[in-house]
Short mmCIF file of C-alpha atoms and ligand atoms in Angstrom, two decimals:
data_model
loop_
_atom_site.label_atom_id
_atom_site.label_comp_id
_atom_site.label_asym_id
_atom_site.label_seq_id
_atom_site.Cartn_x
_atom_site.Cartn_y
_atom_site.Cartn_z
CA MET C 110 -1.90 64.38 -35.74
CA ASP C 111 -3.17 64.81 -39.31
CA ASN C 112 -5.41 61.75 -39.21
CA LYS C 113 -7.64 60.98 -36.23
CA ASN C 114 -7.11 57.23 -36.70
CA LEU C 115 -3.39 57.49 -36.29
CA ARG C 116 -1.80 56.97 -32.91
CA PRO C 117 0.22 59.92 -31.69
CA LYS C 118 3.97 59.75 -32.25
CA ILE C 119 5.92 60.92 -29.22
CA ALA C 120 9.69 61.25 -28.99
CA ILE C 121 11.36 60.96 -25.59
CA LEU C 122 14.76 62.64 -25.35
CA ALA C 123 16.83 61.84 -22.28
CA LEU C 124 19.50 63.94 -20.60
CA GLY C 125 20.11 62.01 -17.37
CA GLY C 126 19.32 63.14 -13.81
CA THR C 127 17.91 61.34 -10.81
CA ILE C 128 15.19 59.75 -12.93
CA ALA C 129 18.02 57.71 -14.52
CA SER C 130 20.02 57.15 -11.32
CA LEU C 131 20.44 54.18 -9.02
CA ALA C 132 21.22 54.43 -5.32
CA ASN C 133 23.19 51.89 -3.29
CA SER C 134 20.18 51.25 -1.11
CA ARG C 135 16.46 52.02 -1.33
CA ILE C 136 16.75 54.75 1.31
CA ASP C 137 20.05 56.51 0.43
CA GLU C 138 20.00 60.31 0.30
CA PHE C 139 23.01 60.51 -2.02
CA TYR C 140 23.70 58.50 -5.15
CA SER C 141 25.97 58.56 -8.15
CA ALA C 142 25.47 60.04 -11.60
CA ALA C 143 22.73 59.16 -14.04
CA GLU C 144 23.28 55.66 -15.42
CA LEU C 145 20.03 54.10 -16.70
CA ASP C 146 19.43 54.77 -20.35
CA ILE C 147 16.05 55.89 -21.61
CA GLU C 148 15.29 52.60 -23.37
CA HIS C 149 15.50 50.87 -20.01
CA LEU C 150 13.04 53.35 -18.43
CA VAL C 151 10.62 53.10 -21.35
CA LYS C 152 10.63 49.29 -21.11
CA GLU C 153 9.65 49.60 -17.45
CA ILE C 154 6.39 51.33 -18.46
CA PRO C 155 4.48 49.03 -20.86
CA GLU C 156 1.45 51.36 -20.42
CA LEU C 157 3.21 53.90 -22.65
CA LYS C 158 2.40 51.72 -25.66
CA MET C 159 -1.28 52.36 -25.01
CA LEU C 160 -0.74 56.11 -25.27
CA ALA C 161 1.48 56.53 -28.30
CA ASP C 162 4.12 55.20 -30.63
CA ILE C 163 7.25 55.94 -28.66
CA TYR C 164 10.66 56.75 -30.05
CA SER C 165 13.41 57.32 -27.48
CA GLU C 166 16.87 58.80 -27.76
CA GLN C 167 19.64 59.44 -25.27
CA ILE C 168 21.02 62.94 -25.89
CA THR C 169 23.42 62.91 -22.95
CA GLN C 170 23.70 61.28 -19.53
CA ILE C 171 24.49 63.89 -16.90
CA ILE C 172 23.54 65.18 -13.48
CA SER C 173 21.86 68.42 -14.40
CA HIS C 174 24.05 70.87 -12.52
CA ASN C 175 26.57 69.92 -15.24
CA MET C 176 24.20 71.13 -17.98
CA THR C 177 25.81 73.33 -20.64
CA HIS C 178 24.66 75.74 -23.33
CA GLU C 179 26.10 73.30 -25.87
CA VAL C 180 23.74 70.55 -24.67
CA TRP C 181 20.82 73.01 -24.74
CA LEU C 182 21.57 73.94 -28.34
CA GLN C 183 21.92 70.29 -29.39
CA LEU C 184 18.67 69.45 -27.59
CA ALA C 185 16.74 72.41 -29.00
CA HIS C 186 17.80 71.57 -32.58
CA ARG C 187 16.74 67.96 -32.04
CA VAL C 188 13.36 68.95 -30.58
CA GLN C 189 12.78 71.33 -33.48
CA ALA C 190 13.72 68.68 -36.05
CA LEU C 191 11.41 66.05 -34.53
CA LEU C 192 8.46 68.43 -34.30
CA ASP C 193 9.08 69.63 -37.84
CA GLN C 194 8.86 65.98 -38.89
CA ASP C 195 5.71 64.07 -38.02
CA TYR C 196 6.19 63.79 -34.27
CA ASP C 197 3.14 65.01 -32.33
CA GLY C 198 5.03 65.91 -29.20
CA VAL C 199 8.37 65.65 -27.42
CA VAL C 200 9.03 64.57 -23.83
CA ILE C 201 12.37 65.36 -22.21
CA THR C 202 13.78 63.73 -19.09
CA GLN C 203 16.47 65.51 -17.11
CA GLY C 204 17.66 66.30 -13.59
CA THR C 205 15.53 68.60 -11.51
CA HIS C 206 18.38 70.92 -10.51
CA SER C 207 18.30 72.81 -13.79
CA ILE C 208 15.11 71.50 -15.44
CA GLU C 209 13.50 74.95 -15.13
CA GLU C 210 16.31 76.52 -17.13
CA THR C 211 16.27 73.93 -19.90
CA ALA C 212 12.49 74.31 -20.12
CA TYR C 213 12.64 78.11 -20.31
CA PHE C 214 15.40 78.02 -22.94
CA LEU C 215 13.29 75.69 -25.14
CA ASN C 216 10.24 77.85 -24.44
CA LEU C 217 12.07 80.78 -26.03
CA VAL C 218 13.73 79.14 -29.03
CA VAL C 219 11.68 76.19 -30.34
CA LYS C 220 9.17 77.21 -33.00
CA SER C 221 6.22 74.88 -32.65
CA SER C 222 2.75 74.78 -31.14
CA LYS C 223 3.08 71.04 -30.47
CA PRO C 224 3.49 69.83 -26.87
CA ILE C 225 6.97 69.81 -25.31
CA VAL C 226 6.91 68.33 -21.80
CA LEU C 227 9.82 67.95 -19.38
CA THR C 228 10.01 65.74 -16.35
CA GLY C 229 12.46 64.15 -13.94
CA ALA C 230 12.40 62.59 -10.50
CA MET C 231 13.14 63.47 -6.92
CA LEU C 232 14.13 59.90 -6.05
CA PRO C 233 16.45 57.45 -7.85
CA ALA C 234 14.86 54.74 -9.95
CA ASN C 235 15.36 52.03 -7.27
CA ALA C 236 14.36 54.17 -4.24
CA LEU C 237 11.47 53.32 -1.96
CA GLY C 238 8.52 55.23 -3.43
CA SER C 239 10.40 56.35 -6.52
CA ASP C 240 8.50 58.89 -8.62
CA GLY C 241 10.33 58.70 -11.96
CA LEU C 242 8.27 56.18 -13.89
CA ARG C 243 4.97 57.80 -12.94
CA ASN C 244 6.33 61.22 -13.92
CA LEU C 245 7.49 59.85 -17.26
CA TYR C 246 4.14 58.20 -17.92
CA ASN C 247 2.38 61.46 -17.04
CA ALA C 248 4.68 63.47 -19.30
CA VAL C 249 3.79 61.27 -22.28
CA LEU C 250 0.11 61.43 -21.34
CA VAL C 251 0.26 65.25 -21.23
CA ALA C 252 2.18 65.36 -24.52
CA THR C 253 -0.61 63.41 -26.24
CA HIS C 254 -3.35 65.71 -24.95
CA PRO C 255 -4.91 68.14 -27.46
CA LYS C 256 -5.01 70.92 -24.85
CA ALA C 257 -1.25 70.70 -24.38
CA HIS C 258 -0.90 72.41 -27.77
CA LYS C 259 -0.02 76.12 -27.76
CA GLN C 260 0.80 76.00 -24.04
CA GLY C 261 4.51 76.58 -24.51
CA VAL C 262 6.93 74.23 -22.83
CA LEU C 263 5.43 72.35 -19.87
CA ILE C 264 6.91 70.53 -16.88
CA THR C 265 5.14 67.78 -14.97
CA PHE C 266 5.88 66.40 -11.50
CA TYR C 267 3.71 64.60 -8.95
CA ASP C 268 0.54 64.78 -11.08
CA LYS C 269 0.85 68.53 -11.58
CA ILE C 270 1.54 70.43 -14.81
CA TYR C 271 3.49 73.69 -14.81
CA ALA C 272 4.40 76.36 -17.37
CA ALA C 273 8.13 76.64 -18.08
CA ARG C 274 8.42 80.38 -17.44
CA ASP C 275 7.28 80.20 -13.85
CA PHE C 276 8.19 76.73 -12.61
CA SER C 277 11.04 76.62 -10.13
CA LYS C 278 12.29 73.65 -8.15
CA GLY C 279 10.96 73.86 -4.60
CA GLU C 280 8.16 76.33 -5.42
CA GLU C 281 4.55 75.93 -6.51
CA GLN C 282 4.73 78.53 -9.27
CA GLY C 283 3.24 78.26 -12.76
CA LEU C 284 0.67 75.55 -12.16
CA VAL C 285 -1.52 75.17 -15.27
CA GLY C 286 -3.17 71.79 -14.75
CA TYR C 287 -3.32 68.35 -13.17
CA VAL C 288 -3.02 64.72 -14.14
CA CYS C 289 -5.66 62.57 -12.42
CA GLY C 290 -5.10 58.92 -13.26
CA PRO C 291 -5.50 58.69 -17.04
CA GLN C 292 -7.07 62.18 -17.32
CA VAL C 293 -5.38 65.51 -17.99
CA TYR C 294 -7.03 68.76 -16.89
CA PHE C 295 -5.84 72.21 -17.90
CA TYR C 296 -7.11 75.28 -16.03
CA TYR C 297 -4.68 78.09 -16.91
CA LYS C 298 -2.49 79.28 -19.77
CA ALA C 299 0.88 80.99 -19.60
CA MET C 300 0.37 84.66 -20.54
CA ARG C 301 3.87 85.50 -21.75
CA LYS C 302 5.19 84.93 -25.29
CA HIS C 303 6.74 81.58 -26.06
CA THR C 304 7.60 78.96 -28.73
CA ASP C 305 5.86 79.72 -32.05
CA CYS C 306 5.30 83.39 -31.03
CA SER C 307 8.86 83.95 -29.84
CA ASP C 308 11.20 86.48 -31.47
CA PHE C 309 14.19 84.28 -30.70
CA SER C 310 15.41 81.64 -33.05
CA LEU C 311 17.82 78.77 -33.25
CA LYS C 312 18.80 79.75 -36.77
CA SER C 313 22.43 80.82 -36.83
CA LEU C 314 22.61 80.53 -33.02
CA ILE C 315 26.00 78.93 -32.50
CA ARG C 316 26.81 80.15 -29.02
CA LEU C 317 25.04 82.24 -26.40
CA PRO C 318 26.54 85.60 -25.46
CA LYS C 319 28.19 85.49 -22.02
CA VAL C 320 26.16 86.81 -19.12
CA GLY C 321 27.65 87.18 -15.64
CA VAL C 322 26.01 87.51 -12.25
CA ILE C 323 26.51 89.71 -9.21
CA TYR C 324 24.77 88.33 -6.14
CA GLY C 325 23.79 90.91 -3.53
CA PHE C 326 24.67 90.14 0.07
CA ILE C 327 26.24 92.00 2.97
CA SER C 328 29.83 91.71 1.88
CA ASN C 329 33.19 93.41 2.15
CA SER C 330 34.74 92.13 -1.05
CA PRO C 331 34.24 93.26 -4.67
CA PRO C 332 32.55 90.90 -7.18
CA ILE C 333 34.77 88.97 -9.59
CA LEU C 334 33.83 89.25 -13.26
CA THR C 335 35.46 88.11 -16.47
CA GLU C 336 36.19 90.63 -19.18
CA ASP C 337 34.24 89.33 -22.13
CA ILE C 338 30.76 89.36 -20.60
CA ARG C 339 28.08 91.25 -22.51
CA GLY C 340 25.41 91.24 -19.84
CA ILE C 341 25.09 91.14 -16.06
CA ILE C 342 22.28 89.81 -13.92
CA SER C 343 22.32 91.79 -10.71
CA VAL C 344 20.64 89.65 -8.05
CA GLY C 345 19.64 92.32 -5.55
CA MET C 346 17.77 92.43 -2.29
CA GLY C 347 14.04 93.11 -2.10
CA LYS C 348 12.98 94.69 -5.37
CA GLY C 349 16.43 94.16 -6.81
CA TYR C 350 18.55 96.59 -4.77
CA GLN C 351 22.32 96.41 -4.36
CA ALA C 352 24.63 98.32 -2.01
CA GLN C 353 25.80 101.65 -3.43
CA ALA C 354 29.35 100.33 -3.98
CA ILE C 355 27.93 97.56 -6.20
CA ASN C 356 25.62 100.01 -7.99
CA ASP C 357 28.68 102.09 -8.83
CA ILE C 358 30.38 99.04 -10.38
CA LEU C 359 27.20 98.17 -12.32
CA ALA C 360 26.82 101.77 -13.51
CA SER C 361 30.35 101.86 -14.85
CA MET C 362 29.86 98.50 -16.59
CA SER C 363 26.63 99.78 -18.12
CA GLN C 364 28.53 102.82 -19.42
CA GLN C 365 30.99 100.45 -21.09
CA GLY C 366 28.12 98.76 -22.95
CA VAL C 367 27.43 95.80 -20.67
CA VAL C 368 23.66 95.33 -20.32
CA VAL C 369 22.66 95.21 -16.63
CA VAL C 370 19.41 93.51 -15.61
CA ARG C 371 18.16 93.89 -12.04
CA CYS C 372 16.49 90.83 -10.46
CA SER C 373 15.64 89.88 -6.90
CA ARG C 374 17.24 87.23 -4.75
CA SER C 375 13.79 86.66 -3.21
CA ALA C 376 11.45 84.45 -5.21
CA THR C 377 8.19 85.85 -6.61
CA ILE C 378 9.14 89.52 -6.14
CA VAL C 379 8.41 91.82 -9.09
CA VAL C 380 11.34 94.07 -9.95
CA SER C 381 9.80 97.00 -11.80
CA ARG C 382 11.57 100.01 -13.28
CA ASP C 383 12.83 102.33 -10.58
CA PRO C 384 13.59 105.65 -12.33
CA LYS C 385 16.24 106.68 -9.84
CA LEU C 386 18.24 103.60 -10.75
CA ASP C 387 17.13 102.34 -14.13
CA ASP C 388 16.73 105.71 -15.89
CA LYS C 389 19.82 107.13 -14.24
CA TYR C 390 22.17 104.21 -14.94
CA ASN C 391 20.43 102.61 -17.96
CA PHE C 392 19.61 99.40 -16.13
CA ILE C 393 16.88 96.95 -17.15
CA ALA C 394 14.20 95.82 -14.67
CA GLY C 395 13.97 92.02 -14.65
CA ASP C 396 10.24 91.78 -13.81
CA ASN C 397 9.56 88.64 -11.74
CA LEU C 398 11.95 86.35 -13.62
CA SER C 399 14.31 84.37 -11.43
CA PRO C 400 17.97 85.33 -11.96
CA GLN C 401 18.68 82.01 -13.68
CA LYS C 402 15.87 82.56 -16.17
CA ALA C 403 16.69 86.24 -16.61
CA SER C 404 20.21 85.21 -17.67
CA ILE C 405 18.72 83.05 -20.45
CA LEU C 406 16.42 85.80 -21.68
CA LEU C 407 19.19 88.39 -21.57
CA SER C 408 21.60 86.13 -23.40
CA LEU C 409 19.07 85.44 -26.15
CA ALA C 410 18.12 89.13 -26.31
CA LEU C 411 21.79 89.97 -26.89
CA THR C 412 21.81 87.70 -29.95
CA ILE C 413 19.33 90.12 -31.54
CA THR C 414 20.02 93.59 -30.17
CA GLN C 415 21.93 95.85 -27.80
CA ASP C 416 19.06 98.33 -27.70
CA LEU C 417 18.10 98.80 -24.05
CA HIS C 418 14.57 99.85 -24.85
CA LEU C 419 13.97 96.65 -26.85
CA ILE C 420 15.62 94.50 -24.19
CA GLN C 421 13.42 96.06 -21.50
CA GLY C 422 10.43 95.23 -23.72
CA PHE C 423 11.52 91.58 -23.88
CA PHE C 424 11.51 91.44 -20.08
CA TYR C 425 7.90 92.57 -20.06
CA GLU C 426 6.86 90.20 -22.86
CA TYR C 427 8.58 86.87 -22.07
N1 LIG L 245 18.96 65.36 -7.86
C1 LIG L 245 18.92 65.88 -9.19
C2 LIG L 245 17.67 65.40 -9.90
O1 LIG L 245 16.66 65.63 -9.39
C3 LIG L 245 20.11 65.60 -9.97
C4 LIG L 245 20.07 66.34 -11.28
O2 LIG L 245 19.57 67.45 -11.32
O3 LIG L 245 20.54 65.77 -12.28
O4 LIG L 245 17.70 64.80 -10.94
#
């Protein structure tokens, strides 16, 4: 905000998810696709008016395992445009299945130090004990907080605030702060590069290079890959190890110019450079990024360079 007397202006962009879903009964486990539009949700929380001037917009209305790169690009351009105007922060609602990926993508491509906060819900809007409205209120509260600036993209659920790089559904990673009633407390900052310090840009980004995945498990069949992929995320065991037969396939792909990044199928494991693999076959070590986030970083890296040294550097920086 330029003027202290002005109320913050917050834009809420909605993508669907459970936060916008209705179940047939208050205790159903399964329910149909997102159906409540964002205006309806905003009207349910009159307290939002006390926090900020709210503008809301429905970008799409999907269950988030149907998320696409096209929606990400549309969303990222919209977030950038709103923050470049006089909006003080952007809140995004979406399904929890892929919220961590949307958040990490925005964390890498949006150039702004203003708050960007994502949230969703674990229970449909009409469920017993539904969490959506409280999460949405908290997201706006966080987005209006001065300390949410320069934090990169944030995610909030159940009164906790997480950094986009490390948050993963079902894990307590990347906690940076808490919401306690009307108060917001930050304790940590994400260390890796993001948003206004990122090398990646939306400018001239029309489509993301294709990145495939090879999941490591005890198997007797070869992986299936399409021909036009430019990168591979190898999801290995332990510190990113694959059976020798798979390594041979990866090595030959690497020789043909496909960039191979080694990640782990176990959460929170650090995959560091192993000279007998990475130096020998020109693989990249994926650090502790989850495979789904590594695929985003690799894809964006490939929009800038094919240089393996630079790409390895990105995996240590982002
Ligand atoms: N159950 C999911 C959610 O939490 C559905 C989705 O990801 O859209 O929103």
